[in-house]
mmCIF file of C-alpha atoms in Angstrom:
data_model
loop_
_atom_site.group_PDB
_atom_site.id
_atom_site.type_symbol
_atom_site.label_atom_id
_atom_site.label_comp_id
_atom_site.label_asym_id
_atom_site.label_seq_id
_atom_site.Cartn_x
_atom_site.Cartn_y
_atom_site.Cartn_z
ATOM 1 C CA UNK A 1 -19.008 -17.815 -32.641
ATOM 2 C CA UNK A 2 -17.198 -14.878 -34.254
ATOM 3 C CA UNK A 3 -16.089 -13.614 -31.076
ATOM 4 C CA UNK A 4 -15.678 -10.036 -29.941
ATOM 5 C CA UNK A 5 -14.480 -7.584 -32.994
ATOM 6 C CA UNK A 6 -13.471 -4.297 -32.605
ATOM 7 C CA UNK A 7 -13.420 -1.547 -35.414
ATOM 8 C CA UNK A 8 -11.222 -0.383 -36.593
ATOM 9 C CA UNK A 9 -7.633 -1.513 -35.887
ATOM 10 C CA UNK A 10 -5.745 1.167 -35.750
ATOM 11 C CA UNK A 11 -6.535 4.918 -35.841
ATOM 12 C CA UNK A 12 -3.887 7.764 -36.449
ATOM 13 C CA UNK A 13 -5.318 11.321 -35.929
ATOM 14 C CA UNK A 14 -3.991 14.690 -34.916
ATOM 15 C CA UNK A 15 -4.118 16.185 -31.795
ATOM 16 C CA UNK A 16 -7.530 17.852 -30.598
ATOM 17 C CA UNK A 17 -9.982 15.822 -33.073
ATOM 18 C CA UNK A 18 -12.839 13.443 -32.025
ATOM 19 C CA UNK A 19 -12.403 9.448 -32.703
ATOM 20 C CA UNK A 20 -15.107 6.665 -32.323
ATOM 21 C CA UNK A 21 -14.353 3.214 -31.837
ATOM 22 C CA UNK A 22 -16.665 0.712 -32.398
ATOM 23 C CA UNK A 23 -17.304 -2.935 -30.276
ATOM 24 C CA UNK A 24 -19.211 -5.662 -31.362
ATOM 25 C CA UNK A 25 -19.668 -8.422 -28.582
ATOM 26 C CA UNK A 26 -20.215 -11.967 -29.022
ATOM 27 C CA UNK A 27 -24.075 -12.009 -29.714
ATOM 28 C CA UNK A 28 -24.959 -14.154 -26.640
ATOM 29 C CA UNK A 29 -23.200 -12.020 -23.906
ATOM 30 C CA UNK A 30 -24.915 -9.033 -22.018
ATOM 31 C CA UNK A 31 -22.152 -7.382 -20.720
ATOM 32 C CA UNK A 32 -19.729 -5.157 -22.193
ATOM 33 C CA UNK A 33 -16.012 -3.849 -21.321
ATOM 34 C CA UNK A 34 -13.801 -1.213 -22.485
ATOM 35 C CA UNK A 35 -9.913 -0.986 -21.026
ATOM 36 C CA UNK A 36 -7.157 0.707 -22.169
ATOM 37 C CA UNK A 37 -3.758 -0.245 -22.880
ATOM 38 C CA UNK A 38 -0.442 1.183 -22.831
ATOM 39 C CA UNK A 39 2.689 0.231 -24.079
ATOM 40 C CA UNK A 40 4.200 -2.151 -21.327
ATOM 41 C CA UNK A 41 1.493 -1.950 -19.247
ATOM 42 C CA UNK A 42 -1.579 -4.232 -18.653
ATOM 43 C CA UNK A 43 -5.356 -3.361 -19.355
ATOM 44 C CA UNK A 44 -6.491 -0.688 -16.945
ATOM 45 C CA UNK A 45 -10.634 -0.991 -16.733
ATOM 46 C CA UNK A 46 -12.555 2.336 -18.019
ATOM 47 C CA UNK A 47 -15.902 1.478 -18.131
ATOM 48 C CA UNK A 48 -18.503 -1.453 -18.558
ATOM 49 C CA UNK A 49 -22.346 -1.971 -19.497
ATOM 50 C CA UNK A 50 -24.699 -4.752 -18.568
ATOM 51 C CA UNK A 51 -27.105 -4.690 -21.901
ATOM 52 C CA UNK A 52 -27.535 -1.200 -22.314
ATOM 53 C CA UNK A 53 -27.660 0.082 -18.734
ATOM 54 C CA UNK A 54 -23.685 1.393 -18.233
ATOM 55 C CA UNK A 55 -23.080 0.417 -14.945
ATOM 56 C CA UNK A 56 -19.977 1.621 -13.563
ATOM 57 C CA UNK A 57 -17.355 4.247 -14.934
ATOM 58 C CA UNK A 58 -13.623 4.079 -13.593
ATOM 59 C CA UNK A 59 -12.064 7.592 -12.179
ATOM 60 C CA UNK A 60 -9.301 7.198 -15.768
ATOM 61 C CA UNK A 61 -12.745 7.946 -17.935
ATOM 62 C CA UNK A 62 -12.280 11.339 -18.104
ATOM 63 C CA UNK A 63 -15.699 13.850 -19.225
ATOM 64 C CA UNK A 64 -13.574 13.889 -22.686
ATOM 65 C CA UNK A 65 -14.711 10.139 -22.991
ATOM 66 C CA UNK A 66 -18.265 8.492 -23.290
ATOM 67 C CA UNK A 67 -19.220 5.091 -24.326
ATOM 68 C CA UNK A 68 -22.510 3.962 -25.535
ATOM 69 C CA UNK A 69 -24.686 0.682 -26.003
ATOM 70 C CA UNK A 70 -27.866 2.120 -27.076
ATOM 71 C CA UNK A 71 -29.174 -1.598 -28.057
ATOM 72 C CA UNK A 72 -27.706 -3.363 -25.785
ATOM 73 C CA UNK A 73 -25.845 -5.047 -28.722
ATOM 74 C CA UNK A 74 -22.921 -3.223 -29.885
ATOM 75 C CA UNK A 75 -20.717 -0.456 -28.079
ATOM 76 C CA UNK A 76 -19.069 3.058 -29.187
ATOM 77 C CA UNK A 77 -16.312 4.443 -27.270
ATOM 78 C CA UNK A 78 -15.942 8.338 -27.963
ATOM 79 C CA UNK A 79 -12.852 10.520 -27.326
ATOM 80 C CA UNK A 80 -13.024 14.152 -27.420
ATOM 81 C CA UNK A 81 -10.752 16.622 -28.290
ATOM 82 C CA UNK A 82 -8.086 14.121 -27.961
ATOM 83 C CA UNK A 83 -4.534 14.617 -26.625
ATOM 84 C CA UNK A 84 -1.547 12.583 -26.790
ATOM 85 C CA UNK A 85 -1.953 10.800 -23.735
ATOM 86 C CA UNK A 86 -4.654 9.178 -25.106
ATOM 87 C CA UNK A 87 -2.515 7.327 -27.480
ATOM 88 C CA UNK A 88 -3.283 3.899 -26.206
ATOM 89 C CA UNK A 89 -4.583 0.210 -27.541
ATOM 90 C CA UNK A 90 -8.524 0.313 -26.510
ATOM 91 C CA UNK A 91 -9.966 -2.945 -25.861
ATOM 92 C CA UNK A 92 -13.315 -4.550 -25.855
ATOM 93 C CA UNK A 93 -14.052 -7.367 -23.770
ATOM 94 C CA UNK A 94 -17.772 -9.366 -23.433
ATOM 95 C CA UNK A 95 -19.129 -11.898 -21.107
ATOM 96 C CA UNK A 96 -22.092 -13.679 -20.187
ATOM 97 C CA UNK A 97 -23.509 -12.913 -16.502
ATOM 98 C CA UNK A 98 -26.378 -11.372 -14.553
ATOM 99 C CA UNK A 99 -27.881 -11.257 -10.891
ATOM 100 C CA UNK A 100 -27.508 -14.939 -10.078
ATOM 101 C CA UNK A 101 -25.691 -16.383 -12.469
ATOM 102 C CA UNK A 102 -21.848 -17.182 -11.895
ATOM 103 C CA UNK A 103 -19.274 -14.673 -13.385
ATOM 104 C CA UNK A 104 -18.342 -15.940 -16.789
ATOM 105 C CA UNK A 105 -14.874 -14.833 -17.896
ATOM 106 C CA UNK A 106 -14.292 -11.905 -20.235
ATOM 107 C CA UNK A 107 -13.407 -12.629 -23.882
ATOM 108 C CA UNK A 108 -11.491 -10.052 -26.041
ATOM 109 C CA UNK A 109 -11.424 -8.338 -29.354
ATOM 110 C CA UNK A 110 -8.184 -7.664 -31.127
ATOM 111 C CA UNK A 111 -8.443 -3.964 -30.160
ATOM 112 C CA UNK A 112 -8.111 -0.658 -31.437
ATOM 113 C CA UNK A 113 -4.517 1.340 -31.585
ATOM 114 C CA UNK A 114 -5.143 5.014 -31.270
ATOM 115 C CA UNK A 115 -1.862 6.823 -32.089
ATOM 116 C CA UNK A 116 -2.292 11.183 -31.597
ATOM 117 C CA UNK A 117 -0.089 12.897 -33.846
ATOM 118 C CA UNK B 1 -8.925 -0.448 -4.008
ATOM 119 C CA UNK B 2 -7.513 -3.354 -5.436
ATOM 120 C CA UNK B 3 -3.780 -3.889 -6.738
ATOM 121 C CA UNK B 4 -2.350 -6.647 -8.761
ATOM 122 C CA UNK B 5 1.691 -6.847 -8.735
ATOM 123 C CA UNK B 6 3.479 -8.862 -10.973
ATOM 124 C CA UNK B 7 7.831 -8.468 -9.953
ATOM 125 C CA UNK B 8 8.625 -10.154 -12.946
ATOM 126 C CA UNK B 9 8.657 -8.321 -15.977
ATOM 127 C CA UNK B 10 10.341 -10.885 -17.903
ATOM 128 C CA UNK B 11 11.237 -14.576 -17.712
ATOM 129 C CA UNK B 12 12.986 -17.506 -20.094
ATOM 130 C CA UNK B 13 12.796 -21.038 -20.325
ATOM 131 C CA UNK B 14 14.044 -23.594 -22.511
ATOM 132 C CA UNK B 15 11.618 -25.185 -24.652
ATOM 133 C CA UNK B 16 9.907 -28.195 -22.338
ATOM 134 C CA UNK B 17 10.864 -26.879 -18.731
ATOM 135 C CA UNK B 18 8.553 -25.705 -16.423
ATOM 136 C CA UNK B 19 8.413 -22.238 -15.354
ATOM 137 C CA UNK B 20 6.843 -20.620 -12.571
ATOM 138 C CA UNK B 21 5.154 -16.692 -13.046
ATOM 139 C CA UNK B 22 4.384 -14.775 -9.735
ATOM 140 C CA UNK B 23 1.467 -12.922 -8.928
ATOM 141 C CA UNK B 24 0.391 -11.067 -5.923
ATOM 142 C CA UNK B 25 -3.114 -9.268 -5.289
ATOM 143 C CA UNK B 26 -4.112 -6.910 -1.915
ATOM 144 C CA UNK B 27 -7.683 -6.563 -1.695
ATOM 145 C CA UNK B 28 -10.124 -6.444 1.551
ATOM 146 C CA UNK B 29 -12.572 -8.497 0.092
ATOM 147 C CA UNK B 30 -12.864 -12.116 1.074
ATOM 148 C CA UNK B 31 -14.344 -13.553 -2.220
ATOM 149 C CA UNK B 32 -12.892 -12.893 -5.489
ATOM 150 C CA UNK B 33 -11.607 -14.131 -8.673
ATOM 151 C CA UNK B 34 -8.558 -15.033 -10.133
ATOM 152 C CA UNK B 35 -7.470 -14.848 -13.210
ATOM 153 C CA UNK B 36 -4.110 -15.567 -16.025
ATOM 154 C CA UNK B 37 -4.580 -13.923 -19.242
ATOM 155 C CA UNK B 38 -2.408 -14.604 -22.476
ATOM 156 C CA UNK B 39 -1.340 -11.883 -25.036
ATOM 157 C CA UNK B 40 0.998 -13.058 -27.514
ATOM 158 C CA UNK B 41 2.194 -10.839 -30.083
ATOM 159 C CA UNK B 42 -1.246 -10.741 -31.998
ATOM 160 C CA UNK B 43 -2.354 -8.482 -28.891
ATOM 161 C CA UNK B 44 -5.365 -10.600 -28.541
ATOM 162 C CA UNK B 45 -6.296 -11.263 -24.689
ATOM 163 C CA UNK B 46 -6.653 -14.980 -24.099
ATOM 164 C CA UNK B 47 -7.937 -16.482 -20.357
ATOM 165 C CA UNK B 48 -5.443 -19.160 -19.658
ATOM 166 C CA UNK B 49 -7.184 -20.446 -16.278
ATOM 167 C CA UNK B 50 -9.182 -18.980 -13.869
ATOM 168 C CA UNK B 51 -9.701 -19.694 -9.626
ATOM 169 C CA UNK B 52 -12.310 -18.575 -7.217
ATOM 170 C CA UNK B 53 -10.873 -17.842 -4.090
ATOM 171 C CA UNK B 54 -13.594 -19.983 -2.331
ATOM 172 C CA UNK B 55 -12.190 -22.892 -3.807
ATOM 173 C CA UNK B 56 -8.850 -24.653 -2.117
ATOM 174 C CA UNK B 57 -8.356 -26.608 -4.614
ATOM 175 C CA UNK B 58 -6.035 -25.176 -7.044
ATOM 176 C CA UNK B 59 -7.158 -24.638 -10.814
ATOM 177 C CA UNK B 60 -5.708 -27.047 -13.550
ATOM 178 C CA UNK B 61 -5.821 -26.801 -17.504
ATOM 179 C CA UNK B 62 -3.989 -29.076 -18.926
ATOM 180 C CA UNK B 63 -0.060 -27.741 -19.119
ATOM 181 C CA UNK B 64 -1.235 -24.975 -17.272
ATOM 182 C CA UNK B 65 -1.937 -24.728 -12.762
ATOM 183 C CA UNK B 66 -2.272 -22.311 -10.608
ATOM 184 C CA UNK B 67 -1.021 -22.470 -7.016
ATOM 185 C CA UNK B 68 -3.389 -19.909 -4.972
ATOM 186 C CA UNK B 69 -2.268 -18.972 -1.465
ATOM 187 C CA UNK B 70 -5.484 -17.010 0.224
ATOM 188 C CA UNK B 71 -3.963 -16.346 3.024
ATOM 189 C CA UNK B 72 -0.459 -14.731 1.407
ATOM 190 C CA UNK B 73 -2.720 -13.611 -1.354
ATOM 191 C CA UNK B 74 -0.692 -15.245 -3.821
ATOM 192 C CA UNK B 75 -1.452 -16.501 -7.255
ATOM 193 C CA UNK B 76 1.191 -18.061 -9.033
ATOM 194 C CA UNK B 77 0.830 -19.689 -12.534
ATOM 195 C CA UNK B 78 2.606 -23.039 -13.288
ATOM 196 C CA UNK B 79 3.210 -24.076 -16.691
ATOM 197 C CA UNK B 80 4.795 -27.180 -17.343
ATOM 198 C CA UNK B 81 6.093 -28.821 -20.678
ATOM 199 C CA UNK B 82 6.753 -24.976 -22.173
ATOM 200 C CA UNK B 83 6.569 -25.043 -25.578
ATOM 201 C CA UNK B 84 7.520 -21.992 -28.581
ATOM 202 C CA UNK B 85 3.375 -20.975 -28.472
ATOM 203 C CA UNK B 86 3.494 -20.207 -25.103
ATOM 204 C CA UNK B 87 5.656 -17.012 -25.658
ATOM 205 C CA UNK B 88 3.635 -13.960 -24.880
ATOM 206 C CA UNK B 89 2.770 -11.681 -22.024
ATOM 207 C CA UNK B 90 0.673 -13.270 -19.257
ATOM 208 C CA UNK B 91 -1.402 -11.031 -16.963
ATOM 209 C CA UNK B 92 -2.743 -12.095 -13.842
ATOM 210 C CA UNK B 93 -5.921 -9.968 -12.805
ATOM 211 C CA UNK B 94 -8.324 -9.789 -10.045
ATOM 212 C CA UNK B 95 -12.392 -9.470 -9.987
ATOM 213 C CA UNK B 96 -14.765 -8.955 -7.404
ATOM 214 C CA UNK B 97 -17.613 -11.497 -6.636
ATOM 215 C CA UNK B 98 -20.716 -9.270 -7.547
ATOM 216 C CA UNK B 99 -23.176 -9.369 -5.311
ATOM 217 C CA UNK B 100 -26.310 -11.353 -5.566
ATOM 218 C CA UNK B 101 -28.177 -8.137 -5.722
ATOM 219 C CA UNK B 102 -26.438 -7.253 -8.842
ATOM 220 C CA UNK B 103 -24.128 -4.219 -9.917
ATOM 221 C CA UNK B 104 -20.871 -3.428 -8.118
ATOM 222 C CA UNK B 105 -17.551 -3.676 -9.353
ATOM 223 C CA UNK B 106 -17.088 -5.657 -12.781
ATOM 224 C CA UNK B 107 -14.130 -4.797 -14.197
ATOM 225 C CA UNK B 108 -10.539 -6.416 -14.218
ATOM 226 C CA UNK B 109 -7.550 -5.230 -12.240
ATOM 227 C CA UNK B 110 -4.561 -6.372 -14.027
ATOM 228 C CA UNK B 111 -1.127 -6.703 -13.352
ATOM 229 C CA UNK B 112 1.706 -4.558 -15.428
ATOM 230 C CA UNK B 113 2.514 -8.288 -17.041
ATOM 231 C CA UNK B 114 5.620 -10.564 -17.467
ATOM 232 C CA UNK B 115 6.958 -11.067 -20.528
ATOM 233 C CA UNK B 116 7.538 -15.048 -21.349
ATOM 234 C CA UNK B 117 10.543 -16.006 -23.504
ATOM 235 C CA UNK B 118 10.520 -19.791 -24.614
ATOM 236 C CA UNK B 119 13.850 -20.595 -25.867
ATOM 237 C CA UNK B 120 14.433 -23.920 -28.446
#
């Protein structure tokens, strides 16, 4: 179990260019999680996927943002034309569940630090 | 929506005390989860323990308890014997039960965190 990695770990770019982030879960778990974390603050939830299907989008994922899972293995998280409020740690979370199975707890990668010059 | 408040942003105990962090939650719903989350200064989110708000019976791992209070929606984290690897920020978040039918809401609400000073 390699657990969930995140690529890469830190990104510095200017003001008004695209970044991707990549997440790769832990192989076994179907769903997927992307937060975002500011300095002081805890995770706030953007967006998650259950195998590829993304199922629910919070109101902070802005149209500037899309995420993908296009396999259902691994996950890109996209940020156009960014801004310095994006300037955040973005983190990747994956868990085990479906329709009748209990919720299994979310497990996270080391995260990405986006800094916006 | 759901709200997770956490009043203190930082607390410090001597190496081997117990310390108590506080947690409170407002939601409508009447089955949820719990959760503490650890994030020392690698930044890596580790679950500490976990309760289902169906269950009375409080959680227990090892150094580590919960005391849950449904009805004051209150979800307080115990952690006895501290010792220096404990240091970090601890988040207490809240999930939804998902409905047998599947979908709904999946992600974590978090609290803003309090930061956990273990002093020798």
């Amino acid at each position: 179990d390699t657990g969930v990695s995140q690529d890469p770990r830190h990104k510095i770019t200017k003001r008004g260019q695209n970044v991707t982030f990549r997440c790769d879960p832990i192989s076994e778990h179907n769903r997927l999680y992307w937060y975002r974390q500011t300095l002081g603050q805890g995770p706030e939830f953007l967006t998650y996927f259950q195998n590829e299907a993304q199922l629910e989008k919070s109101r902070l994922l802005s149209d500037r943002f899309s995420a993908e899972r296009p396999k259902g293995s691994f996950s890109t998280l996209e940020i156009q034309r960014t801004e310095q409020g994006d300037s955040a740690m973005y983190l990747c979370a994956s868990s085990l569940g479906g329709t009748l199975s209990v919720n299994q707890p979310q497990h996270f990668g080391d995260g990405t630090r986006l800094s916006i010059l | 929506a759901q709200t997770v408040t956490q009043s203190q942003p930082e607390m410090s105990v001597q190496e081997a005390e117990t310390v108590t962090l506080s947690c409170t939650y407002d939601t409508s719903e009447s089955d949820y989860y719990l959760f503490w989350y650890k994030q020392p200064p690698s930044r890596q989110m580790i679950l500490v323990i976990r309760q289902e708000a169906y269950k009375q019976q409080n959680a227990t791992e090892n150094r580590f308890s919960v005391n849950f209070q449904k009805a004051a929606k209150s979800f307080s984290l115990k952690i006895s014997d501290s010792q220096l690897g404990d240091a970090a920020m601890y988040f207490c978040a809240y999930r939804p039960t998902l409905p047998y039918s599947g979908g709904g809401a999946d992600g974590l609400t978090f609290g803003k965190g309090t930061h956990l000073i273990i002093q020798p």
